[in-house]
Coordinates of C-alpha atoms in Angstrom, one line a residue:
X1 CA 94.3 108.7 83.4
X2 CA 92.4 107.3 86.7
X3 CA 95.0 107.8 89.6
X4 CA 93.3 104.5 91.4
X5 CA 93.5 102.9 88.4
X6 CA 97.1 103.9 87.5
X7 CA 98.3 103.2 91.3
X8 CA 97.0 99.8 91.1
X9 CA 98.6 98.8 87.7
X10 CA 101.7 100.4 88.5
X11 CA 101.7 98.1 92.0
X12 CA 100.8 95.1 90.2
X13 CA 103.3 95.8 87.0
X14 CA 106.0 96.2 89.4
X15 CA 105.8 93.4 91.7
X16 CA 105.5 91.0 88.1
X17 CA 109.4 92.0 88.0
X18 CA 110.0 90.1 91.3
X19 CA 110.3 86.4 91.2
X20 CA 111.6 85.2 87.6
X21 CA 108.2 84.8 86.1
X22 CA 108.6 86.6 82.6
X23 CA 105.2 84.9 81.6
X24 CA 103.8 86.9 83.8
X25 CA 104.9 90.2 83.3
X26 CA 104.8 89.6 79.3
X27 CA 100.9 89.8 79.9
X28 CA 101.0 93.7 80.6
X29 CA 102.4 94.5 77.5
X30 CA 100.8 95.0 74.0
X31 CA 102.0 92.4 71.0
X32 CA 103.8 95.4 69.6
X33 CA 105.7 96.9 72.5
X34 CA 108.6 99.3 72.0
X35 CA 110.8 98.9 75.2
X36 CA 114.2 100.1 75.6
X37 CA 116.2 99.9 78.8
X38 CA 120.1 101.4 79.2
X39 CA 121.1 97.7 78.2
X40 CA 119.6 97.7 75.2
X41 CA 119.9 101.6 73.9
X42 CA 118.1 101.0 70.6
X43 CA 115.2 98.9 71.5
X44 CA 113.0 96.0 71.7
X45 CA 110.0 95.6 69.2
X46 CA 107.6 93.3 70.1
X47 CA 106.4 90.8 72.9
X48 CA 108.5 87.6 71.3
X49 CA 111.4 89.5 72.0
X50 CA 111.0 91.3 74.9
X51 CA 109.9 87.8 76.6
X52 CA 112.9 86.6 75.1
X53 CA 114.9 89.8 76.7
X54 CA 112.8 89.0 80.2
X55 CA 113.2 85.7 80.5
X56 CA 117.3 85.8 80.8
X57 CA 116.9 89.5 82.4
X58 CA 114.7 87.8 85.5
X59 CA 116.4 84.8 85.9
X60 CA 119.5 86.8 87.3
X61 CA 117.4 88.8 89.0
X62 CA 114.7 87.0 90.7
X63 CA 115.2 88.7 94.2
X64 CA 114.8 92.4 93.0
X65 CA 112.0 94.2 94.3
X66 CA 110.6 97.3 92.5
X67 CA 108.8 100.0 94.1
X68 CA 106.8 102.8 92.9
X69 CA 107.6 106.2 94.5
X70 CA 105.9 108.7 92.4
X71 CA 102.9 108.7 89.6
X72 CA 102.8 111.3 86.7
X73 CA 99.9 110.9 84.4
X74 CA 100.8 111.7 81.2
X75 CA 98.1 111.8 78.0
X76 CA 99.0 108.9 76.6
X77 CA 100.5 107.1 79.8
X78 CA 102.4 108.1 82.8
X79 CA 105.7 109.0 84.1
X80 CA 107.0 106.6 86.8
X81 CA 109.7 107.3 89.1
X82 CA 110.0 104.2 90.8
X83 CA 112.6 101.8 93.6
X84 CA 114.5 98.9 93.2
X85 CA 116.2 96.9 95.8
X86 CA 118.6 94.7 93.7
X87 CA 121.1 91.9 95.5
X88 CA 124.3 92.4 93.9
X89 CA 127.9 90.5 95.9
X90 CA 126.5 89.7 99.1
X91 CA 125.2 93.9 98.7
X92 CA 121.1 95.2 98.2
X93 CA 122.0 98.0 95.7
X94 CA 119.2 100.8 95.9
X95 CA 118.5 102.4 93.0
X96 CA 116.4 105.1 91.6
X97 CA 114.8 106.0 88.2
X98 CA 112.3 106.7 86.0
X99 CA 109.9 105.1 83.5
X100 CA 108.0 106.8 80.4
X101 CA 105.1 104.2 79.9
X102 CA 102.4 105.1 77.2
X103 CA 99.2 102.7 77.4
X104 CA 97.0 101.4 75.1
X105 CA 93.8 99.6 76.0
X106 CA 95.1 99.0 79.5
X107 CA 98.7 97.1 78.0
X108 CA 101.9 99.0 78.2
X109 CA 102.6 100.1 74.2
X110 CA 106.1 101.6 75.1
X111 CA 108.4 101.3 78.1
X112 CA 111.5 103.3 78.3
X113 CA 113.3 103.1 81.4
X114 CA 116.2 105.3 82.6
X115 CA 118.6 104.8 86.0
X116 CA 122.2 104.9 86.3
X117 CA 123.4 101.6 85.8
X118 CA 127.3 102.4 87.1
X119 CA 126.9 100.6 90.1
X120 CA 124.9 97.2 88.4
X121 CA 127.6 97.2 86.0
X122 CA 130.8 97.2 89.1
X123 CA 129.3 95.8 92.3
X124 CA 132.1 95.7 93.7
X125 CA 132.7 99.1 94.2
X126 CA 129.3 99.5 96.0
X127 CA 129.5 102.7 98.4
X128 CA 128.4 101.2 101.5
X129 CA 126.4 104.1 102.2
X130 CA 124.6 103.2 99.4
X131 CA 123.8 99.2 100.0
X132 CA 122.1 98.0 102.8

């Protein structure tokens, strides 16, 4: 994979998560995505459903921002270890993790995503170390 290429999707991709506009980030995915994120373990099949899944996923999170840290190409893809800044009880949680993204023509085919959720799921136990 093209490292300018891949930077500049991966910017792009990313900042489609900010603002609560699923429509938009829908269009970087092929009709027959397979995503899977630690809130849904076993998977979402197809762009219906994952815009379904995005649209109620956004619109309590439209203030996140997403950034990428590192790139791995990959043969079919890449490996992105990536940012988020996510308001949570008056708290920006930071939080780290990683993305297996496979491509075809130039649409993401399958996303899984991995972080540690622990402190999404109790806010307020934030470590104030941790927020900003």
């Amino acid at each position: 994979m093209n490292s300018n290429f891949l930077n500049e999707f991966c910017r792009d991709w990313l900042a489609a998560w900010t603002g609560n506009n699923p429509e938009k980030l829908i269009s970087f995915y092929a009709p027959d995505i397979f995503y899977k994120d630690p809130a849904v373990a076993k998977g979402i099949r197809g762009c219906e459903a994952l815009l379904a899944y995005l649209k109620k996923l956004l619109a309590k999170n439209p203030d996140w921002v997403w950034q990428p840290l590192e790139i791995l190409p990959t043969e079919p893809g890449f490996v992105l270890k990536w940012q988020a800044e996510i308001p949570a009880n008056g708290h920006v949680i930071t939080v780290e993790g990683l993305d297996i993204v496979e491509l075809r023509e130039q649409k993401i085919s399958r996303n899984e995503v991995y972080f540690d959720r622990s402190l999404l799921l109790h806010p307020t136990q934030v470590n104030p170390s941790s927020a900003k």
